[in-house]
Coordinates of C-alpha atoms in Angstrom, one line a residue:
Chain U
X9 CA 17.7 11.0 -8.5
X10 CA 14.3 11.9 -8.1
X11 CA 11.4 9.9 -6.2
X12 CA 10.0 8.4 -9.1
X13 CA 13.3 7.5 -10.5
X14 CA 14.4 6.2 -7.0
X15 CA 11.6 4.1 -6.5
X16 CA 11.5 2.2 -9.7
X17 CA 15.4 1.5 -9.6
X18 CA 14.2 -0.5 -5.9
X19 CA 11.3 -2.2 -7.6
X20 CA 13.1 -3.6 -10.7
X21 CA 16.2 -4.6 -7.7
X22 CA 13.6 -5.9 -5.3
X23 CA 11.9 -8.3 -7.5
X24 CA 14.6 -9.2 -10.0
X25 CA 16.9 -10.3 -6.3
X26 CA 13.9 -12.3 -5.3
X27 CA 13.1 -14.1 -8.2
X28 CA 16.8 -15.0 -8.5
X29 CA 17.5 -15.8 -4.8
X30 CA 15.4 -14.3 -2.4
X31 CA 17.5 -15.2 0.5
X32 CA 19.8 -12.8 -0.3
X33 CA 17.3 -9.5 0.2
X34 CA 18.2 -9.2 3.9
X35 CA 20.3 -6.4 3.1
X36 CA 17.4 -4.5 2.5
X37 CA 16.0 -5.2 6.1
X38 CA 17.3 -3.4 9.3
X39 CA 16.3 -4.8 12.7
X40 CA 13.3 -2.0 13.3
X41 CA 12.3 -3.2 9.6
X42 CA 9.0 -5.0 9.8
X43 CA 6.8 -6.9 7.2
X44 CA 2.9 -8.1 7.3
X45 CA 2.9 -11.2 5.2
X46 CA -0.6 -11.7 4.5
X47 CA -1.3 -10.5 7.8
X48 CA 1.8 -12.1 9.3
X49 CA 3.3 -9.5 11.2
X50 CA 7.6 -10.3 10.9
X51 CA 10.2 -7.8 12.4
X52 CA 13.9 -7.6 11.7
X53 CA 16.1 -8.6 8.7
X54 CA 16.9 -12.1 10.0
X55 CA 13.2 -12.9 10.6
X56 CA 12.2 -11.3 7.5
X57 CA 14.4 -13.3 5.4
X58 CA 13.7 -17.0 6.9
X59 CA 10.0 -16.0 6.2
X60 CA 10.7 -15.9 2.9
X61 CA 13.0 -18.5 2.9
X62 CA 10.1 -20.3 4.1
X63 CA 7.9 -20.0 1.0
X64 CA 6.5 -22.7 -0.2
X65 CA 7.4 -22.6 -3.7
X66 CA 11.0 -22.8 -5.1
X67 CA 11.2 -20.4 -8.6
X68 CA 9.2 -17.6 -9.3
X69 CA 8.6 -14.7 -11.4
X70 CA 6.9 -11.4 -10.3
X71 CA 5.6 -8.9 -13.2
X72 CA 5.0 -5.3 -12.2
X73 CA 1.8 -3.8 -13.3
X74 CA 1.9 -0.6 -11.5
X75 CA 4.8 1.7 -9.4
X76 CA 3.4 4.6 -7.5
X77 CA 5.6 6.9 -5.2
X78 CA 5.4 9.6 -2.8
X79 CA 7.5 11.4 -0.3
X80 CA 6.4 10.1 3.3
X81 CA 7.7 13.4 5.3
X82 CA 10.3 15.2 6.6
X83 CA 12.7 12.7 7.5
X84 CA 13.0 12.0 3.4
X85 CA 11.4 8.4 3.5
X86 CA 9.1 7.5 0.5
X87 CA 6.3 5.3 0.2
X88 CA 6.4 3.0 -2.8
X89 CA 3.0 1.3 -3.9
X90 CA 2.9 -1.6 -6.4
X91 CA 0.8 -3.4 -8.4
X92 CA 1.2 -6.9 -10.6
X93 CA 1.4 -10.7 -10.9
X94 CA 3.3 -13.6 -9.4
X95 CA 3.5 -16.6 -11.4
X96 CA 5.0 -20.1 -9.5
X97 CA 6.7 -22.5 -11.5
X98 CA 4.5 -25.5 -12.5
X99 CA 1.3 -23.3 -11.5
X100 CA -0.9 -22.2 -14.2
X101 CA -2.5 -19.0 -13.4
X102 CA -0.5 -16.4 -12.0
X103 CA -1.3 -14.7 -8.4
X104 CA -2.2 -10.8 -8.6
X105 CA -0.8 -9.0 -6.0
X106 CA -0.3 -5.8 -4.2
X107 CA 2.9 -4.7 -1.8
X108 CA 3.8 -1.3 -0.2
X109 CA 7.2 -0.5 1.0
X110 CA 8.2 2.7 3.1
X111 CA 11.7 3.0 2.1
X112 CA 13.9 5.1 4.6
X113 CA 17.5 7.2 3.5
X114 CA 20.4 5.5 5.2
X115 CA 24.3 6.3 4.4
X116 CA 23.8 7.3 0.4
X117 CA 21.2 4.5 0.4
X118 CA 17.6 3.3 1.2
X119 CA 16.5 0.6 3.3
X120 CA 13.0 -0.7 4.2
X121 CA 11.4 0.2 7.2
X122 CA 7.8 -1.2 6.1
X123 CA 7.0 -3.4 4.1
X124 CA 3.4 -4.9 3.6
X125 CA 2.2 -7.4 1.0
X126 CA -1.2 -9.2 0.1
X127 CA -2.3 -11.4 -2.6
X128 CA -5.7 -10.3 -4.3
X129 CA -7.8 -13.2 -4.8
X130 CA -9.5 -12.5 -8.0
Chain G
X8 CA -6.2 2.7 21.4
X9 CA -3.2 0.9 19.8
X10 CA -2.4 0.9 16.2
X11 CA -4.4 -1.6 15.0
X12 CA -7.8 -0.4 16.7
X13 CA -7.0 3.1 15.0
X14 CA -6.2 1.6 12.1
X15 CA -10.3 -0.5 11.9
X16 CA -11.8 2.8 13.1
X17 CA -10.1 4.7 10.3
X18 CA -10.9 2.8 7.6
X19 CA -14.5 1.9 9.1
X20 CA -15.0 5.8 9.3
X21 CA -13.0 6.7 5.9
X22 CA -15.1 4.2 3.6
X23 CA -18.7 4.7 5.6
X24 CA -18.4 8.2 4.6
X25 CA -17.2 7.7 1.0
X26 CA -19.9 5.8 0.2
X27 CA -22.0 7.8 2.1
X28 CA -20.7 11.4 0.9
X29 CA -17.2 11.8 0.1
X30 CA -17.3 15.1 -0.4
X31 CA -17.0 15.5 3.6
X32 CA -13.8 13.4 3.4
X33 CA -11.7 16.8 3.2
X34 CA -11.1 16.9 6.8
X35 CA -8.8 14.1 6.5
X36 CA -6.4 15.6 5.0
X37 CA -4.4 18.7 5.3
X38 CA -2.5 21.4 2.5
X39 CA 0.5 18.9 2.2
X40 CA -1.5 15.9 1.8
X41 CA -0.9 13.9 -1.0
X42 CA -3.3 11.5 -3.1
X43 CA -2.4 9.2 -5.8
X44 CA -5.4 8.2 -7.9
X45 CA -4.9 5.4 -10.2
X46 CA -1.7 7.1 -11.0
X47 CA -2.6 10.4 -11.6
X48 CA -1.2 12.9 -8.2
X49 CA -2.9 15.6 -6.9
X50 CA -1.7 17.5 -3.7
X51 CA -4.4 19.4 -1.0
X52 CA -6.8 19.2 0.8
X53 CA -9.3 21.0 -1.5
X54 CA -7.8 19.5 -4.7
X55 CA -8.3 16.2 -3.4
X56 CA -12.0 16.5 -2.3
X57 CA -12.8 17.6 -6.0
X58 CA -11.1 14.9 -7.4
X59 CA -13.1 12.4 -5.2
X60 CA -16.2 14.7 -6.1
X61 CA -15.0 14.5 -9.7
X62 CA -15.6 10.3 -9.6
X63 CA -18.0 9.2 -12.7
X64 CA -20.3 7.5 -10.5
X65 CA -22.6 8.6 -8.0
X66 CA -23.9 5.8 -5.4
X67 CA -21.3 3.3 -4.3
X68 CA -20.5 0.5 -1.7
X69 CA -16.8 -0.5 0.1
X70 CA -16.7 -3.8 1.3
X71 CA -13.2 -4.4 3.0
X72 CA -11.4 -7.6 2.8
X73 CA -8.2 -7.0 4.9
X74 CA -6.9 -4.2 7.0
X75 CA -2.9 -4.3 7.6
X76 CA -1.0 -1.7 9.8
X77 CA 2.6 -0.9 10.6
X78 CA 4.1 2.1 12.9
X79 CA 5.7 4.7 10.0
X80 CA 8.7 5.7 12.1
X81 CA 9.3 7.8 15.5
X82 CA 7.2 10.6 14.2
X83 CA 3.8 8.5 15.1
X84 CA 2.7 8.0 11.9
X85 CA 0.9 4.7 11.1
X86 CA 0.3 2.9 7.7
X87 CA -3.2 1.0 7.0
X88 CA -2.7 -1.0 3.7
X89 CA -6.6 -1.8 2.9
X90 CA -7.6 -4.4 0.1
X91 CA -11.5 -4.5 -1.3
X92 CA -14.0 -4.5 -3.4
X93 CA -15.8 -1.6 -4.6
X94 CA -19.6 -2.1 -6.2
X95 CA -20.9 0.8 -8.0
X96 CA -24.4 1.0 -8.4
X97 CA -25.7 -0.3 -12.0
X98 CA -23.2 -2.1 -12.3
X99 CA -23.0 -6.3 -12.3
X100 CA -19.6 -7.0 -10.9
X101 CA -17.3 -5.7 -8.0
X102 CA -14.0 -3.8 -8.4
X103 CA -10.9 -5.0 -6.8
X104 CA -9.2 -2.7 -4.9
X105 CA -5.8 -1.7 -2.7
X106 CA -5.3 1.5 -1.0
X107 CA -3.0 2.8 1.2
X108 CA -3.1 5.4 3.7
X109 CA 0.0 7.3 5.9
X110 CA -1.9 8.5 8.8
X111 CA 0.1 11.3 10.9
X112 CA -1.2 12.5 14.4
X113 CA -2.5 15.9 15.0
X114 CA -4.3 17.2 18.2
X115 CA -5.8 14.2 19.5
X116 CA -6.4 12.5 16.3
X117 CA -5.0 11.5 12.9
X118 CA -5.0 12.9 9.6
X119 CA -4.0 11.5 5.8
X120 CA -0.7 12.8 5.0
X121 CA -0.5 9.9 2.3
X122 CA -3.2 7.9 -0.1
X123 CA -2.0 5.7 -2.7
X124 CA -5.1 4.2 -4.5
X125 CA -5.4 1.2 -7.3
X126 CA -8.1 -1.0 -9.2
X127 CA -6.6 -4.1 -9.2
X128 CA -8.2 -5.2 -12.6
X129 CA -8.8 -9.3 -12.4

């Protein structure tokens, strides 16, 4: 599979797992994984997933906009950039958001080294 | 300096000198630098500063909103994830922006192996 094709198989799995049960996405996660929550800095899988555990909303639905890739270097990492909208049940705007993810190769697989996400207040 | 002071002097220094003449922004990058630019990709140094050159618009203004950075991996690379708003001149209203930059070091300093930019249209 190709970069491209790579990265927008983990976007549609990303947000489809945590729009269904987002607990379950520390699978993703290693321990030198870290993610900056709206400038919350979080490392490791564990830590990662209670943050979003901790959410304060219960159902949710992301919509991508945008998917932008590129190779990160020679270790075969890739940087996926993405664009689009988070709508919270019983909230009648959705949020617009952007998240980046540097995805690292791991035993036939990727997991997610960095992950960064920020909601843009329109 | 730790990351996060790199990370505020890089983006102070990349966007000051956008909006003050981008074309002197090639010395950022390198041959295997790669810039995604509302989608489209463009690889190089050289190809990159006359894409930026290539902008319909010729006076602009950055303002940053939030600066995020992460560690890339053990090869000292860092990630800045920038959002903002861009106001060209003539025109009413801001842009909304994200961008994204892999920095890598290089003889005392850093240079952009990786930019992924997007308008984040409200």
């Amino acid at each position: 599979m190709d970069a491209e094709t790579v990265s927008k198989a983990f976007v549609e799995h990303y947000y489809t797992t945590f729009d269904a049960n987002r607990g379950s996405l520390g699978s993703l996660y290693q321990e030198t994984s870290m993610l900056t929550f709206e400038g919350q800095q979080i490392q490791g899988s564990q830590n990662i997933v209670a943050k979003l555990n901790s959410l304060p909303f219960q159902q949710c639905k992301h919509t991508i906009t945008t998917v932008d890739c590129q190779p990160s270097g020679p270790a075969g990492g890739m940087l996926v950039f993405v664009s689009g909208s988070l709508q919270l049940a019983g909230e009648q705007h959705a949020l617009k958001f952007s998240q980046m993810f540097h995805l690292m190769p791991a035993q036939n697989t990727f997991y997610v080294l960095n992950d960064i996400f920020r909601l843009n207040y329109a």
